[in-house]
Amino acid sequence: MQMVIMVSIEIWIYAIEATIFTNIRLFLAYMISLVFSLTVGIAAALNERLGKIIIPILDILQSVPILGFFPVAIYLLVAVFPDRIGVELASIFLIFTSQAWNITFGVYQSALTIPSEFKDLAKAYGIKGLKYVTRIVIPSTFHSLIYNSMMAWAGGWFFVTACEMISMGEFNIVLPGLGSFILMSAYKGDFYKLAIGLVMMLTSIILVNLLIWNPLLEKAEEYREVARSITSPTITVVSTSFLIDFLSAIYSKIDDRLHQLISKIPRETWNRILSKAMLILKMIMVGVIIAVVFLGVFCISKAFPTIIEFFFSMNFTLYLYNALTGTALTLFRIIVAYIISVGWILAVCILVENRSKLFAYSIIIGEVLASIPATIWYPAFIILIEKYGVDPNIASILIILTGMQWYIFFNVMGGVKGIPLHFRQVARLYNIRGRLYVSKIILPGILPFLVTGSISGWGGAWNTTILAEYITTGKDVIYIHGIGGLISRAANLGDVGGLFFYIMWMSIFIVLFNKLIWSRLYKVISEKYLAEL
Amino acid sequence: MGTEWWDVEELDELPVLLELIKVKKTYVIGKRKLEVIRDVSFKMYDGEFIAILGPSGCGKSTLLRIIAGLEKPTSGQILFMNKPIEGISPRIAMVFQSPALLPWLTALENVSLVLEARGMDKKTSMEIARRYLSLVGLAGFENSYPRELSGGMKQRVSIARALAVSPQLLLLDEAFSQLDPLTAESLRSEILDLWRMGVAGIRGIILVTHAVDEAVFMTDRIIVLSSRPTTVVKEVVIDLPRPRNRRSKRFLEILDEVYEYIS
């Protein structure tokens, strides 16, 4: 009896340790994402020339299947750094790539749409440079920053499990963390440990939500002065104003120090430093470009025979045939998952849109559910498919759903909250109810957000197919034919040529799909329905 | 009461604070051209409080934004103390139609921000901001956030912010139009008091408004503008001593006269 208790305490301690590791990984990745999105997003918004370069690049990065590039990142980083550090860096990099683009776009959008009265104010009173950024731009982007950070944090949990257990051909590595803890327990069928792992995960998600994101979101709501339909959508269980005070004190300290530092430097010296820095930056850029070109030429010329050989050994007809049929099947699965997502999300949205408590709870529940990584269902799906003869397509669609629906959910919920108060008042005043209310007021109000969410959701779905069409727990493997499955299988079998071909195929397909369908749809819808707030 | 009656020729002797010479403004939207201001010229003298009055959408706010340096005229010139205005002048301050307070800063921080932006150190700017807040009757509300203040109080913060930079010319862009009538009225008298006391070294005020009554009540002279494309219809000098009585015969006469030009 005593033995059992001892063991269980050890398990708990181990689980807590794992939770801390995973949270540290998430935190580091998030910090990098935060710095990245603030600098890049604001730079792109304030400098039109920079924006023209940055935004298309981000657009492509956002639509490319990150999970597909993960093996490449690991190969590279492990080659440069010692094993463990290399894999740790690769995992942080992967989480970063799952978070940064969304937050950056949010920051960019809100920095572009700073109210004109604030711009006038800044101009009329000569608030410019660093002061303009720290006092006007960053606070203006705060709401979008926090809202997207919440989503990114949930997305981070989704990806963290994928990078704590890595198996590529003979290369197998397990990083200590909650993701690997949960997956190992699931694969071994140790339900006690699995439960502990899940409890730890849910607890840390809920705690982070209640202690950090909710108070910050509440603060962010105050920063937006526009009359909103639901005044207080957040739940405060624990008062954490000390946290906000602490953070804002740090912010203004940094702000002050920066200004002091800059004001100490005489203007002329400052200008000289700036122009010197720009010159050095330009020289570095030219240097890097020359180095890359040289290196590229050198590598290609050196490896040319091998590349040619490799190129001819690639079975293009097979790859092409696989990619074509796979893409068609994957597209079908994604469409089914999309229809399911939009259906239930609209239903929930209409149900809670006018009930602020329910609204707040559904956000938190969504937040928790969104964080549960798809891969923990693998063992269950394998049993269902192999023992009970369930169609693997269903399992695949369900996993795609987990990687798709939450982007749509959070965007639509954000959108319904943004429907101007006077629209609802008009509806109440003239007794517009039921189907008319939904079709004439709610749906048009959320349509632009539905499209934005759908774009992210489809990106998430493509990415998730890499997990959803190749279900493995180490020994059992179920391959479901599709473009994502092809990538996973190629990575697992060490088929570098195939991996390269399928990733490129998928990336190009997604970019084209976005350009031809989603961008156009978004343009049409946002022009017609985006309400003047 | 004709003792303060000055006619326009006599005014010409005074030093000119601001002069607009053939100011034009045309917006180009795609292929369409929208002529907002056709031709506006007038002088404003040192120590004057004038109103720019015109129907809604006549481009009077655009004119004020041009004076403030927020926008460039398509052609024409603006002289401030006999020197052409290029861009934003630190000697001109503006109170916007909406208070334009940053919701993430307290009343005090909103005022001190513009002083800090002019290179003043934090401590001094806080002190000065505090002084101006109490001048507009907001002592005790320094640490309140804009959302905790009423509409009138917010506009007071905005006025304190404009006064704090010690401008020589103060621009009021329909500063009372978003307030309820009672609040607007008390704020009007407060501005007049501040003006008479000669606070902050202000040498002239321009009020943009579409309320005839407000213009006649507050200012020394009204520049009446036509509807778009804008030209100057008439300049009306208001020869009434302050404080003015809205029911006096002369007040009503001037009111009628101005109404005639505007319609």
Short mmCIF file of C-alpha atoms in Angstrom, two decimals, chain B:
data_model
loop_
_atom_site.label_atom_id
_atom_site.label_comp_id
_atom_site.label_asym_id
_atom_site.label_seq_id
_atom_site.Cartn_x
_atom_site.Cartn_y
_atom_site.Cartn_z
CA MET B 1 -22.94 101.01 -25.77
CA GLY B 2 -21.13 102.06 -28.90
CA THR B 3 -17.87 102.77 -27.11
CA GLU B 4 -16.17 99.56 -28.21
CA TRP B 5 -17.21 99.81 -31.79
CA TRP B 6 -14.26 99.43 -34.10
CA ASP B 7 -14.71 99.41 -37.77
CA VAL B 8 -12.68 97.21 -40.08
CA GLU B 9 -10.36 99.98 -41.28
CA GLU B 10 -9.38 100.88 -37.78
CA LEU B 11 -8.60 97.21 -37.03
CA ASP B 12 -6.10 97.24 -39.86
CA GLU B 13 -3.78 99.34 -37.73
CA LEU B 14 -3.27 96.54 -35.19
CA PRO B 15 -0.49 94.00 -35.64
CA VAL B 16 -1.63 90.98 -37.65
CA LEU B 17 -1.37 87.62 -35.89
CA LEU B 18 -2.52 85.38 -38.69
CA GLU B 19 -3.19 85.98 -42.34
CA LEU B 20 -4.72 83.66 -44.92
CA ILE B 21 -4.05 84.56 -48.53
CA LYS B 22 -6.10 82.89 -51.26
CA VAL B 23 -6.20 79.49 -49.57
CA LYS B 24 -7.58 76.73 -51.80
CA LYS B 25 -8.08 73.05 -51.11
CA THR B 26 -9.11 70.40 -53.61
CA TYR B 27 -9.17 66.69 -52.81
CA VAL B 28 -8.49 64.20 -55.55
CA ILE B 29 -10.33 60.95 -54.98
CA GLY B 30 -9.47 58.58 -57.77
CA LYS B 31 -10.40 60.50 -60.91
CA ARG B 32 -12.91 62.70 -59.17
CA LYS B 33 -11.93 66.13 -57.93
CA LEU B 34 -13.67 67.54 -54.90
CA GLU B 35 -13.25 71.26 -54.44
CA VAL B 36 -13.67 71.94 -50.75
CA ILE B 37 -12.23 75.42 -50.30
CA ARG B 38 -12.37 77.70 -53.33
CA ASP B 39 -10.85 80.90 -52.06
CA VAL B 40 -10.48 82.05 -48.47
CA SER B 41 -8.53 85.11 -47.39
CA PHE B 42 -8.77 86.94 -44.08
CA LYS B 43 -6.66 88.57 -41.41
CA MET B 44 -6.69 87.96 -37.71
CA TYR B 45 -5.30 90.59 -35.38
CA ASP B 46 -3.27 90.29 -32.24
CA GLY B 47 -5.52 89.81 -29.24
CA GLU B 48 -8.53 88.76 -31.24
CA PHE B 49 -10.97 85.92 -30.65
CA ILE B 50 -12.61 85.08 -33.97
CA ALA B 51 -15.13 82.54 -35.18
CA ILE B 52 -15.18 80.70 -38.46
CA LEU B 53 -18.84 80.04 -39.06
CA GLY B 54 -20.43 78.06 -41.82
CA PRO B 55 -23.01 75.41 -42.62
CA SER B 56 -22.24 71.76 -41.93
CA GLY B 57 -19.76 70.22 -44.34
CA CYS B 58 -18.58 73.56 -45.71
CA GLY B 59 -14.91 72.82 -45.18
CA LYS B 60 -14.45 75.02 -42.12
CA SER B 61 -12.81 72.21 -40.18
CA THR B 62 -10.55 71.56 -43.14
CA LEU B 63 -9.61 75.23 -43.03
CA LEU B 64 -8.72 74.93 -39.35
CA ARG B 65 -6.70 71.79 -40.01
CA ILE B 66 -4.79 73.71 -42.66
CA ILE B 67 -4.08 76.51 -40.18
CA ALA B 68 -2.93 73.91 -37.66
CA GLY B 69 -0.58 72.44 -40.24
CA LEU B 70 -2.33 69.06 -40.21
CA GLU B 71 -3.10 69.47 -43.89
CA LYS B 72 -1.50 71.36 -46.72
CA PRO B 73 -3.52 73.78 -48.84
CA THR B 74 -3.63 73.04 -52.57
CA SER B 75 -2.56 76.61 -53.11
CA GLY B 76 -2.38 79.85 -51.17
CA GLN B 77 -0.40 80.95 -48.17
CA ILE B 78 -0.81 81.24 -44.44
CA LEU B 79 1.26 83.74 -42.50
CA PHE B 80 1.58 83.42 -38.75
CA MET B 81 3.24 86.48 -37.22
CA ASN B 82 4.27 87.46 -40.76
CA LYS B 83 6.06 84.18 -41.42
CA PRO B 84 4.64 81.45 -43.64
CA ILE B 85 3.47 78.37 -41.78
CA GLU B 86 5.18 75.21 -42.89
CA GLY B 87 3.90 72.10 -41.20
CA ILE B 88 3.12 71.99 -37.51
CA SER B 89 3.96 75.06 -35.46
CA PRO B 90 4.73 74.57 -31.77
CA ARG B 91 3.04 77.91 -31.09
CA ILE B 92 -0.34 76.73 -32.30
CA ALA B 93 -2.45 74.29 -30.25
CA MET B 94 -5.72 72.65 -31.12
CA VAL B 95 -8.74 71.33 -29.25
CA PHE B 96 -10.46 68.68 -31.35
CA GLN B 97 -14.15 68.05 -31.77
CA SER B 98 -13.83 64.78 -29.85
CA PRO B 99 -11.56 65.03 -26.83
CA ALA B 100 -9.04 62.62 -28.45
CA LEU B 101 -7.74 61.44 -25.10
CA LEU B 102 -5.70 58.27 -25.06
CA PRO B 103 -7.73 55.74 -23.03
CA TRP B 104 -4.59 54.10 -21.63
CA LEU B 105 -3.28 57.27 -20.01
CA THR B 106 -4.63 59.14 -16.99
CA ALA B 107 -5.83 62.73 -17.31
CA LEU B 108 -2.47 63.92 -16.00
CA GLU B 109 -0.50 61.66 -18.34
CA ASN B 110 -2.60 62.78 -21.29
CA VAL B 111 -1.60 66.38 -20.62
CA SER B 112 2.02 65.72 -19.69
CA LEU B 113 2.55 63.57 -22.78
CA VAL B 114 2.48 66.57 -25.10
CA LEU B 115 4.97 68.39 -22.86
CA GLU B 116 7.27 65.39 -22.80
CA ALA B 117 6.97 65.23 -26.57
CA ARG B 118 8.49 68.72 -26.61
CA GLY B 119 11.52 67.48 -24.76
CA MET B 120 10.51 68.51 -21.24
CA ASP B 121 11.61 66.13 -18.50
CA LYS B 122 8.99 63.98 -16.87
CA LYS B 123 8.89 65.70 -13.49
CA THR B 124 8.48 69.24 -14.79
CA SER B 125 5.89 68.21 -17.34
CA MET B 126 3.87 66.48 -14.63
CA GLU B 127 3.97 69.63 -12.51
CA ILE B 128 2.86 71.86 -15.36
CA ALA B 129 0.15 69.40 -16.38
CA ARG B 130 -1.15 69.37 -12.81
CA ARG B 131 -1.32 73.17 -12.80
CA TYR B 132 -3.33 73.32 -16.02
CA LEU B 133 -5.67 70.57 -14.92
CA SER B 134 -6.53 72.54 -11.81
CA LEU B 135 -6.93 75.65 -13.95
CA VAL B 136 -9.73 73.95 -15.89
CA GLY B 137 -11.29 72.76 -12.64
CA LEU B 138 -10.04 69.20 -12.62
CA ALA B 139 -7.92 69.26 -9.47
CA GLY B 140 -8.39 65.88 -7.85
CA PHE B 141 -9.03 64.06 -11.13
CA GLU B 142 -5.37 63.85 -12.18
CA ASN B 143 -5.22 60.08 -11.85
CA SER B 144 -8.59 59.33 -13.42
CA TYR B 145 -8.74 57.56 -16.74
CA PRO B 146 -10.76 59.12 -19.57
CA ARG B 147 -13.48 56.44 -19.28
CA GLU B 148 -14.07 57.57 -15.69
CA LEU B 149 -14.68 61.18 -16.74
CA SER B 150 -17.83 62.76 -18.14
CA GLY B 151 -17.93 64.27 -21.62
CA GLY B 152 -17.40 67.78 -20.29
CA MET B 153 -14.51 66.73 -18.09
CA LYS B 154 -12.86 64.97 -21.00
CA GLN B 155 -13.11 68.11 -23.11
CA ARG B 156 -11.61 70.05 -20.17
CA VAL B 157 -8.61 67.71 -20.15
CA SER B 158 -8.30 68.34 -23.86
CA ILE B 159 -8.36 72.11 -23.23
CA ALA B 160 -5.79 71.77 -20.44
CA ARG B 161 -3.60 69.84 -22.84
CA ALA B 162 -3.84 72.61 -25.42
CA LEU B 163 -3.11 75.35 -22.86
CA ALA B 164 -0.21 73.44 -21.31
CA VAL B 165 2.00 73.87 -24.35
CA SER B 166 1.60 77.69 -23.97
CA PRO B 167 0.45 78.33 -27.51
CA GLN B 168 0.12 81.81 -28.99
CA LEU B 169 -2.80 80.73 -31.14
CA LEU B 170 -5.49 78.38 -29.86
CA LEU B 171 -7.73 76.56 -32.32
CA LEU B 172 -11.09 75.22 -31.18
CA ASP B 173 -12.62 72.79 -33.67
CA GLU B 174 -16.34 72.62 -32.78
CA ALA B 175 -15.09 72.02 -29.28
CA PHE B 176 -18.55 72.27 -27.70
CA SER B 177 -20.63 70.45 -30.29
CA GLN B 178 -20.43 67.01 -28.70
CA LEU B 179 -21.40 68.16 -25.23
CA ASP B 180 -24.85 68.51 -23.70
CA PRO B 181 -26.16 72.12 -23.74
CA LEU B 182 -25.58 72.83 -20.04
CA THR B 183 -22.03 71.49 -19.99
CA ALA B 184 -21.29 73.29 -23.24
CA GLU B 185 -22.54 76.58 -21.78
CA SER B 186 -20.41 76.40 -18.65
CA LEU B 187 -17.37 75.40 -20.66
CA ARG B 188 -17.96 78.40 -22.96
CA SER B 189 -17.88 80.82 -20.05
CA GLU B 190 -14.80 79.15 -18.65
CA ILE B 191 -12.97 79.57 -21.95
CA LEU B 192 -14.01 83.22 -21.99
CA ASP B 193 -12.74 83.66 -18.43
CA LEU B 194 -9.42 82.07 -19.28
CA TRP B 195 -9.21 84.30 -22.35
CA ARG B 196 -9.94 87.46 -20.40
CA MET B 197 -7.46 86.53 -17.67
CA GLY B 198 -4.83 86.14 -20.37
CA VAL B 199 -3.82 82.71 -19.24
CA ALA B 200 -0.87 80.96 -20.84
CA GLY B 201 0.06 83.89 -23.08
CA ILE B 202 -2.54 83.14 -25.73
CA ARG B 203 -2.72 85.97 -28.27
CA GLY B 204 -5.60 84.72 -30.34
CA ILE B 205 -8.33 82.10 -30.49
CA ILE B 206 -10.11 80.73 -33.56
CA LEU B 207 -13.37 78.93 -32.95
CA VAL B 208 -14.82 76.83 -35.73
CA THR B 209 -18.54 76.32 -35.30
CA HIS B 210 -21.86 76.00 -37.06
CA ALA B 211 -23.77 77.43 -34.09
CA VAL B 212 -24.48 81.12 -34.82
CA ASP B 213 -25.47 81.82 -31.22
CA GLU B 214 -22.20 80.42 -29.90
CA ALA B 215 -20.14 82.53 -32.29
CA VAL B 216 -21.97 85.74 -31.45
CA PHE B 217 -21.81 85.01 -27.74
CA MET B 218 -18.10 84.31 -27.59
CA THR B 219 -16.08 86.04 -30.27
CA ASP B 220 -15.00 89.50 -31.43
CA ARG B 221 -15.50 88.86 -35.12
CA ILE B 222 -17.16 86.23 -37.26
CA ILE B 223 -15.87 85.07 -40.63
CA VAL B 224 -18.98 83.68 -42.36
CA LEU B 225 -18.24 81.01 -44.93
CA SER B 226 -20.41 79.80 -47.79
CA SER B 227 -21.27 76.15 -48.35
CA ARG B 228 -18.90 74.01 -50.41
CA PRO B 229 -16.82 75.10 -52.34
CA THR B 230 -16.10 77.58 -49.60
CA THR B 231 -15.54 81.29 -49.95
CA VAL B 232 -15.80 84.10 -47.39
CA VAL B 233 -19.32 85.53 -47.46
CA LYS B 234 -18.95 88.26 -44.88
CA GLU B 235 -17.02 89.40 -41.86
CA VAL B 236 -19.17 90.54 -38.97
CA VAL B 237 -17.64 92.48 -36.08
CA ILE B 238 -19.37 91.96 -32.78
CA ASP B 239 -19.33 95.18 -30.83
CA LEU B 240 -20.72 93.90 -27.55
CA PRO B 241 -18.99 94.14 -24.18
CA ARG B 242 -18.49 90.96 -22.19
CA PRO B 243 -20.17 89.28 -20.40
CA ARG B 244 -22.79 89.33 -23.11
CA ASN B 245 -26.48 89.18 -22.59
CA ARG B 246 -28.12 86.81 -25.04
CA ARG B 247 -31.41 88.69 -24.79
CA SER B 248 -30.10 92.20 -25.38
CA LYS B 249 -31.46 93.96 -28.42
CA ARG B 250 -28.07 94.39 -30.06
CA PHE B 251 -27.25 90.69 -29.56
CA LEU B 252 -30.44 89.66 -31.30
CA GLU B 253 -29.80 92.14 -34.11
CA ILE B 254 -26.35 90.73 -34.78
CA LEU B 255 -27.76 87.23 -34.56
CA ASP B 256 -30.35 88.06 -37.23
CA GLU B 257 -27.74 89.68 -39.40
CA VAL B 258 -25.45 86.66 -39.27
CA TYR B 259 -28.35 84.28 -39.92
CA GLU B 260 -29.09 86.21 -43.06
CA TYR B 261 -25.57 85.72 -44.40
CA ILE B 262 -25.48 82.07 -43.56
CA SER B 263 -28.73 81.05 -45.20
#
